PDB file of C-alpha atoms in Angstrom:
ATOM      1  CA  UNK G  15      86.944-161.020 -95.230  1.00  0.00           C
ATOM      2  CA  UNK G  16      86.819-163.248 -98.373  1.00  0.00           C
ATOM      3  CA  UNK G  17      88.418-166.639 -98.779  1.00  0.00           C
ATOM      4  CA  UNK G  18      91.688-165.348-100.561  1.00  0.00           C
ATOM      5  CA  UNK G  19      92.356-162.778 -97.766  1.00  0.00           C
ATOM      6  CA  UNK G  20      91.420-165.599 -95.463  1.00  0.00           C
ATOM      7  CA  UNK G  21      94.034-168.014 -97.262  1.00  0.00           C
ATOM      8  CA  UNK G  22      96.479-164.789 -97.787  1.00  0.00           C
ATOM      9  CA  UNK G  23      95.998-164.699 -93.512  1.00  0.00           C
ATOM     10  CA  UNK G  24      96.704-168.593 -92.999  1.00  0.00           C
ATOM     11  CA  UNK G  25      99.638-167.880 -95.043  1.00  0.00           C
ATOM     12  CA  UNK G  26     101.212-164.831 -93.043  1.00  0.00           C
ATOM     13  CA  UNK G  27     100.678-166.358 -89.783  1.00  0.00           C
ATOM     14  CA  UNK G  28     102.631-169.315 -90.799  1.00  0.00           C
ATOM     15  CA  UNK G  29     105.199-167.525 -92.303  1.00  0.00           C
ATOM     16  CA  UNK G  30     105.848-165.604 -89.494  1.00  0.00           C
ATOM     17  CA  UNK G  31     104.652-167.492 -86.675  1.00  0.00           C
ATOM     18  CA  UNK G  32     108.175-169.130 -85.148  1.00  0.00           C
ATOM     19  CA  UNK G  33     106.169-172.442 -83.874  1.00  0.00           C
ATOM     20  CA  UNK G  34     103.382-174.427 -85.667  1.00  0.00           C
ATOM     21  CA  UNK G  35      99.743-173.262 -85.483  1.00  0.00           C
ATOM     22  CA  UNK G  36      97.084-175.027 -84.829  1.00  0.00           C
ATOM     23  CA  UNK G  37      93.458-174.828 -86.614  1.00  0.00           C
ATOM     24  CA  UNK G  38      91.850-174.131 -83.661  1.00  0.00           C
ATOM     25  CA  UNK G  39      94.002-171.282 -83.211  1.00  0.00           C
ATOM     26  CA  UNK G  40      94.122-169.722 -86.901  1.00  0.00           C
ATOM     27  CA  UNK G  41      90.459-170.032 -86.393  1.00  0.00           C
ATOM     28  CA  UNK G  42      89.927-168.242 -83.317  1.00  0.00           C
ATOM     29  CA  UNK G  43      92.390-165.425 -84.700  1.00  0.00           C
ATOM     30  CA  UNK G  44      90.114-165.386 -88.319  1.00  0.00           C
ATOM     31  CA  UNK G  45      86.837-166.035 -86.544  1.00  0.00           C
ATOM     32  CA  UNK G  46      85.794-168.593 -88.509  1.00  0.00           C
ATOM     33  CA  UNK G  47      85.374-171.878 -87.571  1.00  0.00           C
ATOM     34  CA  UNK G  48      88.404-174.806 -87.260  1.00  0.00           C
ATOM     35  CA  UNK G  49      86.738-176.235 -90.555  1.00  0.00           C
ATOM     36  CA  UNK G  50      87.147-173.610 -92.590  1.00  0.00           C
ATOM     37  CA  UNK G  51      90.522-173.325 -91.517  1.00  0.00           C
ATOM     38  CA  UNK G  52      91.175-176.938 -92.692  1.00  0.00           C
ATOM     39  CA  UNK G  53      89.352-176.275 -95.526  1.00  0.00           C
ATOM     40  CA  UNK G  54      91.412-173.693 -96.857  1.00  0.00           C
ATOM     41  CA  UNK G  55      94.398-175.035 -95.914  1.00  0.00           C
ATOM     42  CA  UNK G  56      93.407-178.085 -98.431  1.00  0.00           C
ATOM     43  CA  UNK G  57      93.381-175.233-101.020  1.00  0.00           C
ATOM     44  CA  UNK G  58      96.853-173.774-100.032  1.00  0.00           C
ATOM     45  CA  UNK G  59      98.075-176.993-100.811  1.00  0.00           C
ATOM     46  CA  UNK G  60      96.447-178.217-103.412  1.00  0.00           C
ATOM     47  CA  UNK G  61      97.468-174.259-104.982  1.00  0.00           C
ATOM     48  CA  UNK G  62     101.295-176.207-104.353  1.00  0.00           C
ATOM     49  CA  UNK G  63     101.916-174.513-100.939  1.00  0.00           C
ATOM     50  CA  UNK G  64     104.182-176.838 -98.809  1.00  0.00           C
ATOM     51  CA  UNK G  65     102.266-177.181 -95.943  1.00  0.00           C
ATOM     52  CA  UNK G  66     102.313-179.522 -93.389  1.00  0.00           C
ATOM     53  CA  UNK G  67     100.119-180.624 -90.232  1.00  0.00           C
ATOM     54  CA  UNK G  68     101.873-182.088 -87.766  1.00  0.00           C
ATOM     55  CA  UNK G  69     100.972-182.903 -84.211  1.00  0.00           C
ATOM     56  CA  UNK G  70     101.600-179.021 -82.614  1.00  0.00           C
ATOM     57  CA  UNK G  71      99.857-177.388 -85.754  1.00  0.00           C
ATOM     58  CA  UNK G  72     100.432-176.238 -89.228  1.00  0.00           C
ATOM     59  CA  UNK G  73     103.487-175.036 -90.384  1.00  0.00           C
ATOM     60  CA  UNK G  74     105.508-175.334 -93.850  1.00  0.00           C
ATOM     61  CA  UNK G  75     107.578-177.980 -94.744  1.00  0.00           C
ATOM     62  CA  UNK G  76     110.860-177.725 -93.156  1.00  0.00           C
ATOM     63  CA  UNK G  77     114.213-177.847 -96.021  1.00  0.00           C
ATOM     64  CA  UNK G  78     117.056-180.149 -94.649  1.00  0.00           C
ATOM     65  CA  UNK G  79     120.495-180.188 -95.912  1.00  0.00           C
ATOM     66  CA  UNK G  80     120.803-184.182 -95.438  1.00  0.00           C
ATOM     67  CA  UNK G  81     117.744-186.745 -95.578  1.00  0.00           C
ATOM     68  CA  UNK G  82     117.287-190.668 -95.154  1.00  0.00           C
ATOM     69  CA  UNK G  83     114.954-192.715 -95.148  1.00  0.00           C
ATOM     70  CA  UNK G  84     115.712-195.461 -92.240  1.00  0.00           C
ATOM     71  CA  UNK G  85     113.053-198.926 -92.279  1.00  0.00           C
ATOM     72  CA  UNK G  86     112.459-200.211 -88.917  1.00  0.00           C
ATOM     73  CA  UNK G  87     110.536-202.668 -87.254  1.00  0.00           C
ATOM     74  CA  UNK G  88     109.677-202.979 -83.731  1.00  0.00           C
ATOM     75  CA  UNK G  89     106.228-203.396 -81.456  1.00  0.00           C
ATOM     76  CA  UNK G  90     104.511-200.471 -80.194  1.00  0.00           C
ATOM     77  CA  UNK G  91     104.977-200.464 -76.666  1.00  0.00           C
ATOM     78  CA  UNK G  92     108.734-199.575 -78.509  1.00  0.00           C
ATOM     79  CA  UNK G  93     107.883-196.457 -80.244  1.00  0.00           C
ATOM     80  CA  UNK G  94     109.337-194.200 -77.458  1.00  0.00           C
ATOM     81  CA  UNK G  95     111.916-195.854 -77.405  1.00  0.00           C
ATOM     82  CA  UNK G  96     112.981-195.463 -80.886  1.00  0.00           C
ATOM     83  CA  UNK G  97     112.103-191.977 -81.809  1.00  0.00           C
ATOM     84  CA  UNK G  98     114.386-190.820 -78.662  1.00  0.00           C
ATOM     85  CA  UNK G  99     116.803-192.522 -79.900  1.00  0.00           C
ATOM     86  CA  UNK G 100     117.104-191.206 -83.203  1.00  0.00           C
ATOM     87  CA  UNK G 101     116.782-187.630 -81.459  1.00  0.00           C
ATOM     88  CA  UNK G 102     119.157-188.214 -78.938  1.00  0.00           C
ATOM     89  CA  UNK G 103     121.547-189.120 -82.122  1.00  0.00           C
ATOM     90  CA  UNK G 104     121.025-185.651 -83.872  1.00  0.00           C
ATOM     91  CA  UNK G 105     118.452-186.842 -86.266  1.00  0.00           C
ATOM     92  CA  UNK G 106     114.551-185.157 -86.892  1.00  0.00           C
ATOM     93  CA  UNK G 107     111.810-187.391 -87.468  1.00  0.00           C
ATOM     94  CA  UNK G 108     110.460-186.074 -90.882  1.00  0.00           C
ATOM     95  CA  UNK G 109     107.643-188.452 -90.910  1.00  0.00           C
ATOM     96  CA  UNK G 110     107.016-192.195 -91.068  1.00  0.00           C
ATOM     97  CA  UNK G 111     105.132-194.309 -93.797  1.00  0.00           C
ATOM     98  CA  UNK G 112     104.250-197.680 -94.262  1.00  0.00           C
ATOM     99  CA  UNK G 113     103.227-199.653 -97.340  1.00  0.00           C
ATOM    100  CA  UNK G 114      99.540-200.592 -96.848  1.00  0.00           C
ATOM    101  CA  UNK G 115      97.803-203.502 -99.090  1.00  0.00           C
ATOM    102  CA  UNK G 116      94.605-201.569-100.256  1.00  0.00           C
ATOM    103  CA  UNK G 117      95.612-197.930 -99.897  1.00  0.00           C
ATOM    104  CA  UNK G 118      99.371-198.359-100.698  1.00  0.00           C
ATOM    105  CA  UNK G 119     101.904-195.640 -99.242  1.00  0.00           C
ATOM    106  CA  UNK G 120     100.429-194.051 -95.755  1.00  0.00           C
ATOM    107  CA  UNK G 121     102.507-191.305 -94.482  1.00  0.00           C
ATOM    108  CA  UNK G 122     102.421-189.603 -91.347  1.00  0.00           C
ATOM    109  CA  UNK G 123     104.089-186.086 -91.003  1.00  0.00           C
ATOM    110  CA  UNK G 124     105.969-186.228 -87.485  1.00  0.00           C
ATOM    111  CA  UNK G 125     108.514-182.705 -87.616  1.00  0.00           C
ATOM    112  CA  UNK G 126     109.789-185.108 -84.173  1.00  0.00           C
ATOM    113  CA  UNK G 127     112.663-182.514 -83.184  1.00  0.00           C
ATOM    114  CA  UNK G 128     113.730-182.992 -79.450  1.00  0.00           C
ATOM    115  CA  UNK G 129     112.934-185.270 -76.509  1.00  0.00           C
ATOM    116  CA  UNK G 130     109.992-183.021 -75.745  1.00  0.00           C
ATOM    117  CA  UNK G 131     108.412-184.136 -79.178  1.00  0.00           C
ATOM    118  CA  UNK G 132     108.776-187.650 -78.754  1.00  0.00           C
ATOM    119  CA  UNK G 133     106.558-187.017 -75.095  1.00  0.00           C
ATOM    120  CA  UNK G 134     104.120-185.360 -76.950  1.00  0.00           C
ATOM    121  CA  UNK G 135     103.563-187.799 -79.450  1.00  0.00           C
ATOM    122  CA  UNK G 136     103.368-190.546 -76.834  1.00  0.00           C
ATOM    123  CA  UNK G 137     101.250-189.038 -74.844  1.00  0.00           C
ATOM    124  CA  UNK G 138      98.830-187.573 -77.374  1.00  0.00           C
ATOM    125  CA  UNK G 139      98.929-191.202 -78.815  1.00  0.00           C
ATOM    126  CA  UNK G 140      98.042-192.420 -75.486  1.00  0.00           C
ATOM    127  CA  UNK G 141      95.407-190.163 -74.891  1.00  0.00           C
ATOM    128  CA  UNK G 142      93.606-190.346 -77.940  1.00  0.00           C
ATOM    129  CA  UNK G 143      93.732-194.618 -77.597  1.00  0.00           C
ATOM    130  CA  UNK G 144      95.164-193.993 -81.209  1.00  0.00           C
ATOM    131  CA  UNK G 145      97.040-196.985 -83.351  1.00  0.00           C
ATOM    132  CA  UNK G 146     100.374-196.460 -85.006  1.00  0.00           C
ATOM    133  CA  UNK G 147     100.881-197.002 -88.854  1.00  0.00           C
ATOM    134  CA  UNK G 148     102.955-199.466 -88.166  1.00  0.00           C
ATOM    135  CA  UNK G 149     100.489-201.471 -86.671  1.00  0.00           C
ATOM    136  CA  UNK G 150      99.051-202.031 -89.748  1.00  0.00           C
ATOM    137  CA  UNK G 151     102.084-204.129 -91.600  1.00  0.00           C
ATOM    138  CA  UNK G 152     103.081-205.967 -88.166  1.00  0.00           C
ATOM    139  CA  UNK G 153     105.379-203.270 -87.025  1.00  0.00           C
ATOM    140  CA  UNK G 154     107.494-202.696 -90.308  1.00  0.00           C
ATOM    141  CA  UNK G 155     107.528-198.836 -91.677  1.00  0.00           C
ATOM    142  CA  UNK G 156     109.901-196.023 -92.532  1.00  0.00           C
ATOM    143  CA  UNK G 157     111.044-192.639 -90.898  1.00  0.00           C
ATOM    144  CA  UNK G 158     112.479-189.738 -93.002  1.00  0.00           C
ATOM    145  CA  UNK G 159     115.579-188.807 -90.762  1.00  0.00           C
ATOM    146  CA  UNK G 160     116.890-185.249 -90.999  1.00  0.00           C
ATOM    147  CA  UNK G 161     120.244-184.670 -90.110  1.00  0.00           C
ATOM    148  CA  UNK G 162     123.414-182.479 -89.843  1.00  0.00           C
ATOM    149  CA  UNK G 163     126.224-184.623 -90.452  1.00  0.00           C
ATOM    150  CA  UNK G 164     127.147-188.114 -91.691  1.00  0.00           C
ATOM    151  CA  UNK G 165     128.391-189.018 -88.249  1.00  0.00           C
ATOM    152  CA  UNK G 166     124.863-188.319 -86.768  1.00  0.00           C
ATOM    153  CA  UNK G 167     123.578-190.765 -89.726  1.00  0.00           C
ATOM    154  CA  UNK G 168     125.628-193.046 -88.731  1.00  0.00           C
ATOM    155  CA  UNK G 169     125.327-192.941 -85.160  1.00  0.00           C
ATOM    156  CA  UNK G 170     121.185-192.956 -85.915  1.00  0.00           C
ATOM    157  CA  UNK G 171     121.673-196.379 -87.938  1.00  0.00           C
ATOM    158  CA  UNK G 172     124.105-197.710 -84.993  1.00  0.00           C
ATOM    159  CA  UNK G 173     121.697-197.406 -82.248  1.00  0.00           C
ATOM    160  CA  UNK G 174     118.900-198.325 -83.710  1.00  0.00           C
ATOM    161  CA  UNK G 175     120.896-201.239 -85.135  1.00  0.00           C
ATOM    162  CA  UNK G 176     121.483-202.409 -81.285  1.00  0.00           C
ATOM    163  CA  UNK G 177     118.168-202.114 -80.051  1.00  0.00           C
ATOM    164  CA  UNK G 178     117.141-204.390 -82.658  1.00  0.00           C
ATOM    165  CA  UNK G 179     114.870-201.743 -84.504  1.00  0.00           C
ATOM    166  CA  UNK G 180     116.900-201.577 -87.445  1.00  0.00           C
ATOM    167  CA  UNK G 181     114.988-203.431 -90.169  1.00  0.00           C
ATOM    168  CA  UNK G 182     118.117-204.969 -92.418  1.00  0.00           C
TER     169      UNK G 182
END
């Protein structure tokens, strides 16, 4: 198989796949190897594909009706803390960015949906010994918050606003 049937592949299986995919797996299903997968999924993009990794696997960039961006600020032993919250409000965790001295905007795609998610991330992050973003500008960053509603917005803001996470 060539590299645009290859890319043509990568693009089928996350069109129709219902969940994100990892490399691993795309490559396993392709026989080639995870970074060639990668690889080509750098071209996808860079062709203006919308793809994103996140922490299950690729998949393309979700549409929302309603987006926010929310600044926050809390220490790290927090993190689970927050994201549930903003869940448990209605909201999806789009991604979170901070605003780094030599490299300036660092983003982090998250697709954070349920409860579920937020374990995930905490435990991958706990696994890997791995360092938030936010631990590089002393706990200050942004999410991108997906939601339904205003109320769910609002209710987002609200409890993050009493545990203190709220950056205002």
């Amino acid at each position: 198989m060539d590299s645009n049937a290859r890319r043509a592949r990568i693009q089928a299986m996350l069109t129709t796949g219902p969940t994100p995919i990892s490399a691993s797996q795309i490559a396993k299903k392709l026989r080639v190897s995870r970074q060639t997968v990668v690889g080509d999924v750098a071209l996808l993009r860079a062709e203006g594909e919308p793809i994103v990794a996140t922490l299950k696997g690729y998949e393309y960039e979700a549409q929302y009706t309603h987006k926010a961006i929310i600044v926050c600020r809390h220490f790290p032993n927090d993190t689970a803390d927050e994201l549930t919250r903003i869940v448990n409000a209605g909201g999806t965790i789009v991604d979170v960015e901070v605003s780094h001295p030599l490299y300036g905007q660092l983003k982090g795609m998250l697709q954070i949906k349920t409860v579920a998610d937020v374990n995930l991330f905490v435990g991958k992050l706990k696994e890997q010994q791995g360092h938030l973003l936010s631990e590089l500008t002393d706990g200050v960053h942004t999410h991108t918050v997906a939601y339904e509603t205003p109320a769910q917005l609002t209710a987002i803001q609200t409890t993050l606003r009493e545990a203190g996470y709220l950056y205002e």
